Amino acid sequence: MLTLNNKGASMLKSVTMSHLSAGFTAVMIGYASAAVIVIQAASALGASESQIESWLMTLGLIMGLSSIGLSWCFKTPILTAWSTPSAALLVGVGSQYDIHTAIAAFMLVGIATILTGYIKPLCKAVENIPSPLASAMLAAILLPFCLTAFEVVEVAPSYFALLFCCFCLAKLWLPKFTMFILLGVSLVLAIVVGAFDQTDFSISFGAFEFMPPNLDASNLTAILNLAVPLYLVTMLSQNLPGLALLQTYGYKSPTKSALVTTGALNFLTAPFGGFSLNLAAISAAVCMNEDVDTSKTQRYKAAMCAGVFYLIAGLFASSVVSLFLALPKSITSILAGFALLGTLLLCLQNAFSDPKSRDAALLTLLISFSGVSLFGINSIMLGLMVGLIYSNLQKHRLKPELKTEGSEKLG
């Protein structure tokens, strides 16, 4: 015990300002760009303000504990996060489900993530989903957010003009701080128009609220309709890129441990608002580069610092919720839409970069975006299924042609 305490004390003494700065920046990127989307997701499912507080408190605590625990165990900068694309998905389809059905879906996603960690063929099956189709499906989920941001010009042109100009200028000259700047300007704008006049910003701890899942057998179709897209979006847009990022920076990816840990926490905390927990992708890079520490073996401390800041944000979730709920709806729509523009662009580039898969990607995008349903299957699942079927048919059609070409060359 004494040895463990000495090791802990020694580690704390070796934490530098660059570790703290990187950890704080990583957490702020996540909260500045996506907290509003998580709040919108909970609201779309009919969550009350106290339930939304429970969501953010639970998420902050499990992200903090998992980031600290995994980073410490593997001495690797493993940062976890909520899934912003999954939150966007919930906003888009949330009105079709009640919160208790959604909780059951979250628990199912947690179980599926655990199984993915243990069953290699399942992990391989997810990895083998063509990247262009996955990107097209994700683009369809994100597109309504980005469009809504521009629709604000009709109801609040002055808000839109100010924030749009700030966004463009920040993108050109301070791209790394775009969302910080946009959030800061939004808060100042909200203060000027009196949005916070009736809001009590007293510092207080959040509280857990239990939301029982609806596990009724008659509700199984609805649960699967929500759980399967959530699982695929989380795995394809968060966990797989997160594992790839670790490898890019020269770290060995503890795939099984990461998936089992995040899946178990997701399952256990779903009734309190833990709608997703996965490996961070973009924000995690902040804790991995040479600016954090010249020694690659010491950068895990930045991820642990991020975990501490996650814990703090989770404990004061009620203040975070009060802040974002007090913002005018038009401002939150702009923040959410602009925060996802970069991700949407990457998705569209990836979806249509390969000429061979463009038709399948286009079908996936259009059907997923359409909102249609068939035989109880929602548009997102339909889009991916049609895209996969078309892609496979296209491959079989091309095989004979390739064989013919090969024969001609031999002849």
mmCIF file of C-alpha atoms in Angstrom:
data_model
loop_
_atom_site.group_PDB
_atom_site.id
_atom_site.type_symbol
_atom_site.label_atom_id
_atom_site.label_comp_id
_atom_site.label_asym_id
_atom_site.label_seq_id
_atom_site.Cartn_x
_atom_site.Cartn_y
_atom_site.Cartn_z
ATOM 1 C CA MET A 1 0.000 0.000 0.000
ATOM 2 C CA LEU A 2 2.903 2.279 0.908
ATOM 3 C CA THR A 3 4.569 1.515 -2.445
ATOM 4 C CA LEU A 4 1.362 2.390 -4.292
ATOM 5 C CA ASN A 5 1.050 5.663 -2.391
ATOM 6 C CA ASN A 6 4.701 6.515 -3.108
ATOM 7 C CA LYS A 7 4.182 5.788 -6.794
ATOM 8 C CA GLY A 8 1.073 7.963 -6.833
ATOM 9 C CA ALA A 9 2.840 10.824 -5.074
ATOM 10 C CA SER A 10 5.793 10.542 -7.443
ATOM 11 C CA MET A 11 3.487 10.618 -10.454
ATOM 12 C CA LEU A 12 1.676 13.714 -9.153
ATOM 13 C CA LYS A 13 4.989 15.541 -8.676
ATOM 14 C CA SER A 14 5.977 14.780 -12.264
ATOM 15 C CA VAL A 15 2.789 16.304 -13.729
ATOM 16 C CA THR A 16 3.733 19.462 -15.617
ATOM 17 C CA MET A 17 1.827 22.513 -16.790
ATOM 18 C CA SER A 18 1.854 21.123 -20.332
ATOM 19 C CA HIS A 19 0.069 17.977 -19.078
ATOM 20 C CA LEU A 20 -2.527 20.098 -17.279
ATOM 21 C CA SER A 21 -2.951 22.450 -20.232
ATOM 22 C CA ALA A 22 -3.401 19.606 -22.730
ATOM 23 C CA GLY A 23 -5.895 17.842 -20.460
ATOM 24 C CA PHE A 24 -7.930 20.999 -19.914
ATOM 25 C CA THR A 25 -7.920 21.845 -23.628
ATOM 26 C CA ALA A 26 -9.095 18.342 -24.586
ATOM 27 C CA VAL A 27 -12.043 18.558 -22.183
ATOM 28 C CA MET A 28 -12.955 22.092 -23.221
ATOM 29 C CA ILE A 29 -12.981 21.072 -26.898
ATOM 30 C CA GLY A 30 -15.507 18.350 -26.091
ATOM 31 C CA TYR A 31 -17.752 20.508 -23.937
ATOM 32 C CA ALA A 32 -17.558 23.664 -26.068
ATOM 33 C CA SER A 33 -18.431 21.846 -29.278
ATOM 34 C CA ALA A 34 -20.820 19.140 -28.111
ATOM 35 C CA ALA A 35 -22.406 19.761 -24.687
ATOM 36 C CA VAL A 36 -25.234 21.646 -26.343
ATOM 37 C CA ILE A 37 -25.880 18.670 -28.654
ATOM 38 C CA VAL A 38 -26.015 16.245 -25.716
ATOM 39 C CA ILE A 39 -28.523 18.520 -23.978
ATOM 40 C CA GLN A 40 -30.609 18.683 -27.158
ATOM 41 C CA ALA A 41 -30.487 14.876 -27.394
ATOM 42 C CA ALA A 42 -31.824 14.431 -23.866
ATOM 43 C CA SER A 43 -34.486 17.083 -24.484
ATOM 44 C CA ALA A 44 -35.578 15.376 -27.724
ATOM 45 C CA LEU A 45 -36.317 12.242 -25.690
ATOM 46 C CA GLY A 46 -38.463 14.233 -23.267
ATOM 47 C CA ALA A 47 -35.958 14.496 -20.405
ATOM 48 C CA SER A 48 -36.667 17.033 -17.669
ATOM 49 C CA GLU A 49 -34.030 19.545 -16.517
ATOM 50 C CA SER A 50 -33.121 17.358 -13.532
ATOM 51 C CA GLN A 51 -32.764 14.337 -15.835
ATOM 52 C CA ILE A 52 -30.541 16.335 -18.184
ATOM 53 C CA GLU A 53 -28.366 17.240 -15.182
ATOM 54 C CA SER A 54 -28.149 13.541 -14.373
ATOM 55 C CA TRP A 55 -27.048 12.853 -17.970
ATOM 56 C CA LEU A 56 -24.200 15.362 -17.872
ATOM 57 C CA MET A 57 -23.130 14.418 -14.353
ATOM 58 C CA THR A 58 -23.042 10.719 -15.208
ATOM 59 C CA LEU A 59 -21.178 11.329 -18.458
ATOM 60 C CA GLY A 60 -18.599 13.572 -16.803
ATOM 61 C CA LEU A 61 -17.914 11.038 -14.049
ATOM 62 C CA ILE A 62 -17.624 7.959 -16.273
ATOM 63 C CA MET A 63 -15.471 9.801 -18.826
ATOM 64 C CA GLY A 64 -13.227 10.988 -16.012
ATOM 65 C CA LEU A 65 -12.923 7.646 -14.236
ATOM 66 C CA SER A 66 -12.353 5.656 -17.444
ATOM 67 C CA SER A 67 -9.759 8.129 -18.789
ATOM 68 C CA ILE A 68 -7.831 8.072 -15.507
ATOM 69 C CA GLY A 69 -8.123 4.295 -15.034
ATOM 70 C CA LEU A 70 -7.219 3.203 -18.579
ATOM 71 C CA SER A 71 -4.381 5.734 -18.908
ATOM 72 C CA TRP A 72 -2.907 4.700 -15.558
ATOM 73 C CA CYS A 73 -3.191 0.946 -16.206
ATOM 74 C CA PHE A 74 -1.619 1.007 -19.668
ATOM 75 C CA LYS A 75 0.602 4.105 -19.238
ATOM 76 C CA THR A 76 -0.923 5.274 -22.504
ATOM 77 C CA PRO A 77 -2.879 8.501 -23.208
ATOM 78 C CA ILE A 78 -6.315 6.869 -23.487
ATOM 79 C CA LEU A 79 -9.015 9.519 -23.460
ATOM 80 C CA THR A 80 -12.688 8.594 -23.502
ATOM 81 C CA ALA A 81 -15.639 10.776 -24.482
ATOM 82 C CA TRP A 82 -19.317 10.777 -25.274
ATOM 83 C CA SER A 83 -20.272 10.151 -28.896
ATOM 84 C CA THR A 84 -21.269 13.447 -30.498
ATOM 85 C CA PRO A 85 -22.583 11.696 -33.656
ATOM 86 C CA SER A 86 -24.716 9.451 -31.438
ATOM 87 C CA ALA A 87 -26.097 12.520 -29.681
ATOM 88 C CA ALA A 88 -26.848 14.024 -33.094
ATOM 89 C CA LEU A 89 -28.649 10.819 -34.049
ATOM 90 C CA LEU A 90 -30.773 11.052 -30.899
ATOM 91 C CA VAL A 91 -31.737 14.634 -31.684
ATOM 92 C CA GLY A 92 -32.850 13.585 -35.153
ATOM 93 C CA VAL A 93 -34.965 10.596 -34.146
ATOM 94 C CA GLY A 94 -35.608 11.315 -30.459
ATOM 95 C CA SER A 95 -39.196 12.397 -30.995
ATOM 96 C CA GLN A 96 -40.008 8.839 -32.171
ATOM 97 C CA TYR A 97 -38.992 7.299 -28.832
ATOM 98 C CA ASP A 98 -39.603 7.892 -25.154
ATOM 99 C CA ILE A 99 -36.689 8.159 -22.753
ATOM 100 C CA HIS A 100 -37.291 4.714 -21.209
ATOM 101 C CA THR A 101 -37.045 3.000 -24.601
ATOM 102 C CA ALA A 102 -33.863 4.968 -25.261
ATOM 103 C CA ILE A 103 -32.369 3.849 -21.932
ATOM 104 C CA ALA A 104 -32.974 0.212 -22.930
ATOM 105 C CA ALA A 105 -31.243 0.903 -26.252
ATOM 106 C CA PHE A 106 -28.261 2.477 -24.454
ATOM 107 C CA MET A 107 -27.924 -0.622 -22.277
ATOM 108 C CA LEU A 108 -28.046 -2.863 -25.355
ATOM 109 C CA VAL A 109 -25.289 -0.804 -26.996
ATOM 110 C CA GLY A 110 -23.187 -1.304 -23.871
ATOM 111 C CA ILE A 111 -23.654 -5.078 -24.064
ATOM 112 C CA ALA A 112 -22.843 -5.087 -27.794
ATOM 113 C CA THR A 113 -19.652 -3.097 -27.146
ATOM 114 C CA ILE A 114 -18.541 -5.605 -24.493
ATOM 115 C CA LEU A 115 -19.206 -8.485 -26.890
ATOM 116 C CA THR A 116 -17.229 -6.691 -29.599
ATOM 117 C CA GLY A 117 -14.255 -6.615 -27.268
ATOM 118 C CA TYR A 118 -14.499 -10.339 -26.564
ATOM 119 C CA ILE A 119 -15.626 -11.701 -29.953
ATOM 120 C CA LYS A 120 -13.034 -10.998 -32.660
ATOM 121 C CA PRO A 121 -15.301 -11.939 -35.610
ATOM 122 C CA LEU A 122 -17.833 -9.335 -34.444
ATOM 123 C CA CYS A 123 -15.128 -6.692 -34.274
ATOM 124 C CA LYS A 124 -13.940 -7.705 -37.740
ATOM 125 C CA ALA A 125 -17.501 -7.535 -39.104
ATOM 126 C CA VAL A 126 -17.839 -3.942 -37.909
ATOM 127 C CA GLU A 127 -14.412 -3.068 -39.322
ATOM 128 C CA ASN A 128 -15.395 -4.569 -42.690
ATOM 129 C CA ILE A 129 -18.358 -2.228 -43.201
ATOM 130 C CA PRO A 130 -17.150 -0.096 -46.136
ATOM 131 C CA SER A 131 -15.869 3.230 -44.861
ATOM 132 C CA PRO A 132 -17.684 5.261 -47.584
ATOM 133 C CA LEU A 133 -21.059 3.800 -46.542
ATOM 134 C CA ALA A 134 -20.416 4.430 -42.855
ATOM 135 C CA SER A 135 -19.415 8.003 -43.685
ATOM 136 C CA ALA A 136 -22.515 8.507 -45.838
ATOM 137 C CA MET A 137 -24.751 7.250 -43.013
ATOM 138 C CA LEU A 138 -23.039 9.578 -40.541
ATOM 139 C CA ALA A 139 -23.295 12.504 -42.974
ATOM 140 C CA ALA A 140 -27.069 11.939 -43.206
ATOM 141 C CA ILE A 141 -27.278 12.131 -39.408
ATOM 142 C CA LEU A 142 -25.225 15.346 -39.218
ATOM 143 C CA LEU A 143 -26.724 17.162 -42.217
ATOM 144 C CA PRO A 144 -29.982 18.296 -40.519
ATOM 145 C CA PHE A 145 -27.962 19.956 -37.738
ATOM 146 C CA CYS A 146 -25.844 21.896 -40.170
ATOM 147 C CA LEU A 147 -28.872 22.959 -42.216
ATOM 148 C CA THR A 148 -30.748 24.087 -39.093
ATOM 149 C CA ALA A 149 -27.861 26.399 -38.217
ATOM 150 C CA PHE A 150 -28.359 28.282 -41.486
ATOM 151 C CA GLU A 151 -32.157 28.329 -41.169
ATOM 152 C CA VAL A 152 -31.716 30.627 -38.159
ATOM 153 C CA VAL A 153 -31.051 33.478 -40.595
ATOM 154 C CA GLU A 154 -34.833 33.655 -41.223
ATOM 155 C CA VAL A 155 -35.821 34.033 -37.551
ATOM 156 C CA ALA A 156 -32.778 35.771 -36.036
ATOM 157 C CA PRO A 157 -30.705 37.343 -38.835
ATOM 158 C CA SER A 158 -28.655 39.545 -36.505
ATOM 159 C CA TYR A 159 -27.609 36.579 -34.309
ATOM 160 C CA PHE A 160 -26.712 34.560 -37.363
ATOM 161 C CA ALA A 161 -24.747 37.350 -39.044
ATOM 162 C CA LEU A 162 -22.609 37.973 -35.944
ATOM 163 C CA LEU A 163 -21.873 34.323 -35.195
ATOM 164 C CA PHE A 164 -21.324 33.408 -38.840
ATOM 165 C CA CYS A 165 -18.783 36.220 -39.278
ATOM 166 C CA CYS A 166 -17.016 35.191 -36.058
ATOM 167 C CA PHE A 167 -16.973 31.583 -37.198
ATOM 168 C CA CYS A 168 -15.455 32.436 -40.603
ATOM 169 C CA LEU A 169 -12.825 34.779 -39.167
ATOM 170 C CA ALA A 170 -11.828 32.297 -36.467
ATOM 171 C CA LYS A 171 -11.635 29.487 -39.035
ATOM 172 C CA LEU A 172 -9.270 31.562 -41.172
ATOM 173 C CA TRP A 173 -6.932 32.880 -38.484
ATOM 174 C CA LEU A 174 -7.423 30.786 -35.306
ATOM 175 C CA PRO A 175 -8.846 27.456 -36.482
ATOM 176 C CA LYS A 176 -7.876 25.533 -33.323
ATOM 177 C CA PHE A 177 -9.896 27.930 -31.167
ATOM 178 C CA THR A 178 -12.921 28.371 -33.419
ATOM 179 C CA MET A 179 -15.463 26.797 -31.065
ATOM 180 C CA PHE A 180 -13.968 28.507 -27.995
ATOM 181 C CA ILE A 181 -14.354 31.869 -29.705
ATOM 182 C CA LEU A 182 -17.833 31.075 -30.959
ATOM 183 C CA LEU A 183 -18.970 29.939 -27.521
ATOM 184 C CA GLY A 184 -17.473 33.055 -25.909
ATOM 185 C CA VAL A 185 -19.210 35.372 -28.384
ATOM 186 C CA SER A 186 -22.479 33.453 -27.889
ATOM 187 C CA LEU A 187 -22.308 33.932 -24.114
ATOM 188 C CA VAL A 188 -21.608 37.660 -24.487
ATOM 189 C CA LEU A 189 -24.475 37.966 -26.966
ATOM 190 C CA ALA A 190 -26.805 36.110 -24.599
ATOM 191 C CA ILE A 191 -25.839 38.448 -21.750
ATOM 192 C CA VAL A 192 -26.460 41.533 -23.904
ATOM 193 C CA VAL A 193 -29.956 40.374 -24.921
ATOM 194 C CA GLY A 194 -30.806 39.458 -21.300
ATOM 195 C CA ALA A 195 -31.077 35.694 -21.784
ATOM 196 C CA PHE A 196 -29.563 35.051 -18.348
ATOM 197 C CA ASP A 197 -31.625 37.603 -16.392
ATOM 198 C CA GLN A 198 -34.004 34.987 -15.002
ATOM 199 C CA THR A 199 -31.377 32.272 -14.522
ATOM 200 C CA ASP A 200 -29.812 31.405 -11.168
ATOM 201 C CA PHE A 201 -26.164 30.469 -11.704
ATOM 202 C CA SER A 202 -25.368 29.479 -8.147
ATOM 203 C CA ILE A 203 -22.607 26.876 -8.043
ATOM 204 C CA SER A 204 -24.075 23.543 -6.971
ATOM 205 C CA PHE A 205 -23.410 19.846 -7.385
ATOM 206 C CA GLY A 206 -25.453 17.791 -9.814
ATOM 207 C CA ALA A 207 -27.594 14.850 -8.733
ATOM 208 C CA PHE A 208 -28.294 11.409 -10.151
ATOM 209 C CA GLU A 209 -31.799 10.534 -11.276
ATOM 210 C CA PHE A 210 -32.765 6.960 -12.081
ATOM 211 C CA MET A 211 -34.612 6.484 -15.380
ATOM 212 C CA PRO A 212 -35.841 2.866 -15.661
ATOM 213 C CA PRO A 213 -35.496 1.166 -19.041
ATOM 214 C CA ASN A 214 -38.532 -0.113 -20.915
ATOM 215 C CA LEU A 215 -37.576 -3.767 -21.457
ATOM 216 C CA ASP A 216 -41.026 -4.946 -22.535
ATOM 217 C CA ALA A 217 -40.872 -7.592 -25.279
ATOM 218 C CA SER A 218 -43.417 -5.661 -27.343
ATOM 219 C CA ASN A 219 -40.934 -2.777 -27.402
ATOM 220 C CA LEU A 220 -38.074 -4.858 -28.853
ATOM 221 C CA THR A 221 -38.362 -3.515 -32.418
ATOM 222 C CA ALA A 222 -38.151 0.086 -31.212
ATOM 223 C CA ILE A 223 -35.152 -0.737 -29.008
ATOM 224 C CA LEU A 224 -33.295 -2.424 -31.873
ATOM 225 C CA ASN A 225 -34.156 0.379 -34.311
ATOM 226 C CA LEU A 226 -32.388 2.810 -32.000
ATOM 227 C CA ALA A 227 -29.660 0.577 -30.576
ATOM 228 C CA VAL A 228 -28.220 -0.760 -33.839
ATOM 229 C CA PRO A 229 -27.567 2.660 -35.449
ATOM 230 C CA LEU A 230 -26.207 3.970 -32.130
ATOM 231 C CA TYR A 231 -23.836 1.010 -31.884
ATOM 232 C CA LEU A 232 -22.635 1.340 -35.482
ATOM 233 C CA VAL A 233 -22.208 5.107 -35.268
ATOM 234 C CA THR A 234 -20.273 4.824 -32.004
ATOM 235 C CA MET A 235 -18.017 2.034 -33.249
ATOM 236 C CA LEU A 236 -17.352 3.455 -36.711
ATOM 237 C CA SER A 237 -17.056 7.150 -35.908
ATOM 238 C CA GLN A 238 -15.497 6.990 -32.436
ATOM 239 C CA ASN A 239 -13.974 3.696 -31.283
ATOM 240 C CA LEU A 240 -12.258 2.622 -34.499
ATOM 241 C CA PRO A 241 -10.786 6.100 -35.192
ATOM 242 C CA GLY A 242 -9.764 6.286 -31.521
ATOM 243 C CA LEU A 243 -7.864 2.998 -31.771
ATOM 244 C CA ALA A 244 -6.314 4.078 -35.076
ATOM 245 C CA LEU A 245 -5.192 7.359 -33.502
ATOM 246 C CA LEU A 246 -3.312 5.515 -30.756
ATOM 247 C CA GLN A 247 -1.515 3.432 -33.382
ATOM 248 C CA THR A 248 -0.726 6.543 -35.422
ATOM 249 C CA TYR A 249 1.131 8.022 -32.452
ATOM 250 C CA GLY A 250 3.000 4.776 -31.879
ATOM 251 C CA TYR A 251 1.008 3.341 -28.978
ATOM 252 C CA LYS A 252 -0.199 -0.230 -28.672
ATOM 253 C CA SER A 253 -3.999 -0.207 -28.674
ATOM 254 C CA PRO A 254 -5.551 -2.122 -25.742
ATOM 255 C CA THR A 255 -8.609 -2.847 -27.875
ATOM 256 C CA LYS A 256 -10.253 -5.505 -25.726
ATOM 257 C CA SER A 257 -9.773 -3.675 -22.417
ATOM 258 C CA ALA A 258 -10.934 -0.347 -23.853
ATOM 259 C CA LEU A 259 -14.100 -1.774 -25.417
ATOM 260 C CA VAL A 260 -15.012 -3.926 -22.408
ATOM 261 C CA THR A 261 -14.439 -1.044 -19.966
ATOM 262 C CA THR A 262 -16.413 1.534 -21.939
ATOM 263 C CA GLY A 263 -19.161 -0.971 -22.769
ATOM 264 C CA ALA A 264 -19.566 -2.034 -19.131
ATOM 265 C CA LEU A 265 -19.720 1.562 -17.893
ATOM 266 C CA ASN A 266 -22.182 2.410 -20.654
ATOM 267 C CA PHE A 267 -24.429 -0.502 -19.621
ATOM 268 C CA LEU A 268 -24.269 0.192 -15.870
ATOM 269 C CA THR A 269 -24.829 3.947 -16.063
ATOM 270 C CA ALA A 270 -27.392 4.065 -18.905
ATOM 271 C CA PRO A 271 -30.346 4.391 -16.459
ATOM 272 C CA PHE A 272 -28.737 7.576 -15.101
ATOM 273 C CA GLY A 273 -27.978 9.127 -18.488
ATOM 274 C CA GLY A 274 -24.819 7.380 -19.698
ATOM 275 C CA PHE A 275 -26.048 7.257 -23.285
ATOM 276 C CA SER A 276 -22.591 6.517 -24.715
ATOM 277 C CA LEU A 277 -18.969 6.089 -23.695
ATOM 278 C CA ASN A 278 -16.237 5.466 -26.226
ATOM 279 C CA LEU A 279 -12.683 6.289 -27.135
ATOM 280 C CA ALA A 280 -12.142 9.936 -28.017
ATOM 281 C CA ALA A 281 -10.792 10.672 -31.461
ATOM 282 C CA ILE A 282 -10.184 14.345 -32.294
ATOM 283 C CA SER A 283 -9.818 15.663 -28.729
ATOM 284 C CA ALA A 284 -7.547 12.733 -27.783
ATOM 285 C CA ALA A 285 -4.892 13.947 -30.221
ATOM 286 C CA VAL A 286 -4.388 16.976 -27.984
ATOM 287 C CA CYS A 287 -2.937 14.645 -25.327
ATOM 288 C CA MET A 288 -0.659 12.699 -27.692
ATOM 289 C CA ASN A 289 1.539 15.138 -29.601
ATOM 290 C CA GLU A 290 5.090 16.240 -28.793
ATOM 291 C CA ASP A 291 3.926 19.572 -27.343
ATOM 292 C CA VAL A 292 2.521 17.657 -24.371
ATOM 293 C CA ASP A 293 5.785 15.940 -23.456
ATOM 294 C CA THR A 294 8.948 15.129 -25.383
ATOM 295 C CA SER A 295 8.826 11.657 -23.824
ATOM 296 C CA LYS A 296 6.105 9.525 -25.406
ATOM 297 C CA THR A 297 5.911 7.396 -22.252
ATOM 298 C CA GLN A 298 4.870 10.376 -20.124
ATOM 299 C CA ARG A 299 1.979 11.708 -22.207
ATOM 300 C CA TYR A 300 -0.529 9.472 -20.442
ATOM 301 C CA LYS A 301 -0.453 12.028 -17.621
ATOM 302 C CA ALA A 302 -2.193 14.550 -19.893
ATOM 303 C CA ALA A 303 -5.081 12.114 -20.425
ATOM 304 C CA MET A 304 -5.247 11.554 -16.661
ATOM 305 C CA CYS A 305 -5.400 15.333 -16.132
ATOM 306 C CA ALA A 306 -8.231 15.446 -18.664
ATOM 307 C CA GLY A 307 -9.965 12.788 -16.580
ATOM 308 C CA VAL A 308 -9.752 15.023 -13.506
ATOM 309 C CA PHE A 309 -11.274 17.940 -15.432
ATOM 310 C CA TYR A 310 -14.031 15.609 -16.664
ATOM 311 C CA LEU A 311 -14.817 14.744 -13.034
ATOM 312 C CA ILE A 312 -15.030 18.414 -12.103
ATOM 313 C CA ALA A 313 -17.327 19.167 -15.060
ATOM 314 C CA GLY A 314 -19.510 16.206 -14.087
ATOM 315 C CA LEU A 315 -19.823 17.245 -10.448
ATOM 316 C CA PHE A 316 -20.950 20.737 -11.466
ATOM 317 C CA ALA A 317 -23.267 19.497 -14.217
ATOM 318 C CA SER A 318 -26.203 21.521 -12.902
ATOM 319 C CA SER A 319 -24.337 24.771 -13.621
ATOM 320 C CA VAL A 320 -23.380 23.564 -17.111
ATOM 321 C CA VAL A 321 -26.993 22.625 -17.872
ATOM 322 C CA SER A 322 -28.330 25.951 -16.555
ATOM 323 C CA LEU A 323 -25.862 27.808 -18.752
ATOM 324 C CA PHE A 324 -26.753 26.037 -22.006
ATOM 325 C CA LEU A 325 -30.515 25.882 -21.370
ATOM 326 C CA ALA A 326 -30.568 29.634 -20.790
ATOM 327 C CA LEU A 327 -29.086 30.331 -24.226
ATOM 328 C CA PRO A 328 -31.659 31.332 -26.871
ATOM 329 C CA LYS A 329 -32.637 28.385 -29.056
ATOM 330 C CA SER A 330 -31.401 30.136 -32.190
ATOM 331 C CA ILE A 331 -27.917 30.480 -30.674
ATOM 332 C CA THR A 332 -27.761 26.832 -29.594
ATOM 333 C CA SER A 333 -28.854 25.773 -33.088
ATOM 334 C CA ILE A 334 -26.006 27.780 -34.610
ATOM 335 C CA LEU A 335 -23.470 26.417 -32.115
ATOM 336 C CA ALA A 336 -24.532 22.816 -32.735
ATOM 337 C CA GLY A 337 -24.555 23.168 -36.517
ATOM 338 C CA PHE A 338 -21.237 24.974 -36.814
ATOM 339 C CA ALA A 339 -19.576 22.526 -34.405
ATOM 340 C CA LEU A 340 -20.422 19.665 -36.781
ATOM 341 C CA LEU A 341 -19.470 21.315 -40.088
ATOM 342 C CA GLY A 342 -15.927 19.945 -40.018
ATOM 343 C CA THR A 343 -17.117 16.416 -39.284
ATOM 344 C CA LEU A 344 -19.742 16.651 -42.036
ATOM 345 C CA LEU A 345 -17.107 17.753 -44.551
ATOM 346 C CA LEU A 346 -14.842 14.827 -43.657
ATOM 347 C CA CYS A 347 -17.762 12.409 -43.969
ATOM 348 C CA LEU A 348 -18.745 13.696 -47.404
ATOM 349 C CA GLN A 349 -15.135 13.610 -48.620
ATOM 350 C CA ASN A 350 -14.718 10.032 -47.447
ATOM 351 C CA ALA A 351 -18.116 8.939 -48.760
ATOM 352 C CA PHE A 352 -17.500 10.101 -52.325
ATOM 353 C CA SER A 353 -13.708 9.923 -52.716
ATOM 354 C CA ASP A 354 -13.746 6.452 -54.321
ATOM 355 C CA PRO A 355 -15.595 6.402 -57.685
ATOM 356 C CA LYS A 356 -16.390 2.682 -57.276
ATOM 357 C CA SER A 357 -18.469 3.228 -54.148
ATOM 358 C CA ARG A 358 -20.115 6.571 -54.966
ATOM 359 C CA ASP A 359 -23.448 5.113 -56.096
ATOM 360 C CA ALA A 360 -23.786 2.982 -52.956
ATOM 361 C CA ALA A 361 -22.746 5.909 -50.753
ATOM 362 C CA LEU A 362 -25.254 8.209 -52.453
ATOM 363 C CA LEU A 363 -28.094 5.719 -51.889
ATOM 364 C CA THR A 364 -27.063 5.345 -48.237
ATOM 365 C CA LEU A 365 -26.963 9.121 -47.762
ATOM 366 C CA LEU A 366 -30.306 9.858 -49.429
ATOM 367 C CA ILE A 367 -32.294 7.025 -47.816
ATOM 368 C CA SER A 368 -30.812 7.691 -44.367
ATOM 369 C CA PHE A 369 -31.584 11.406 -44.708
ATOM 370 C CA SER A 370 -35.117 10.846 -46.033
ATOM 371 C CA GLY A 371 -36.685 9.781 -42.748
ATOM 372 C CA VAL A 372 -38.687 6.972 -44.386
ATOM 373 C CA SER A 373 -39.304 3.668 -42.614
ATOM 374 C CA LEU A 374 -40.210 0.214 -43.917
ATOM 375 C CA PHE A 375 -41.365 -2.862 -41.993
ATOM 376 C CA GLY A 376 -40.514 -1.088 -38.761
ATOM 377 C CA ILE A 377 -36.921 -0.393 -39.875
ATOM 378 C CA ASN A 378 -35.944 3.266 -39.636
ATOM 379 C CA SER A 379 -34.328 5.271 -42.428
ATOM 380 C CA ILE A 380 -30.785 5.110 -41.044
ATOM 381 C CA MET A 381 -30.778 1.321 -40.939
ATOM 382 C CA LEU A 382 -32.538 1.147 -44.308
ATOM 383 C CA GLY A 383 -29.951 3.413 -45.880
ATOM 384 C CA LEU A 384 -27.041 1.332 -44.635
ATOM 385 C CA MET A 385 -28.724 -1.953 -45.620
ATOM 386 C CA VAL A 386 -29.502 -0.751 -49.160
ATOM 387 C CA GLY A 387 -25.976 0.625 -49.501
ATOM 388 C CA LEU A 388 -24.427 -2.685 -48.409
ATOM 389 C CA ILE A 389 -26.639 -4.728 -50.754
ATOM 390 C CA TYR A 390 -25.890 -2.439 -53.709
ATOM 391 C CA SER A 391 -22.160 -2.440 -52.902
ATOM 392 C CA ASN A 392 -22.034 -6.253 -52.795
ATOM 393 C CA LEU A 393 -24.008 -6.586 -56.046
ATOM 394 C CA GLN A 394 -21.645 -4.120 -57.672
ATOM 395 C CA LYS A 395 -18.601 -6.138 -56.563
ATOM 396 C CA HIS A 396 -20.063 -9.372 -57.974
ATOM 397 C CA ARG A 397 -20.878 -7.626 -61.255
ATOM 398 C CA LEU A 398 -17.332 -6.293 -61.576
ATOM 399 C CA LYS A 399 -15.622 -9.644 -60.904
ATOM 400 C CA PRO A 400 -16.486 -11.212 -64.303
ATOM 401 C CA GLU A 401 -15.305 -8.022 -66.043
ATOM 402 C CA LEU A 402 -11.985 -8.152 -64.200
ATOM 403 C CA LYS A 403 -11.543 -11.807 -65.146
ATOM 404 C CA THR A 404 -12.262 -10.981 -68.817
ATOM 405 C CA GLU A 405 -9.760 -8.147 -68.807
ATOM 406 C CA GLY A 406 -7.176 -10.451 -67.227
ATOM 407 C CA SER A 407 -7.764 -13.106 -69.906
ATOM 408 C CA GLU A 408 -7.404 -10.539 -72.700
ATOM 409 C CA LYS A 409 -4.089 -9.326 -71.278
ATOM 410 C CA LEU A 410 -2.800 -12.915 -71.060
ATOM 411 C CA GLY A 411 -3.904 -13.558 -74.613
#
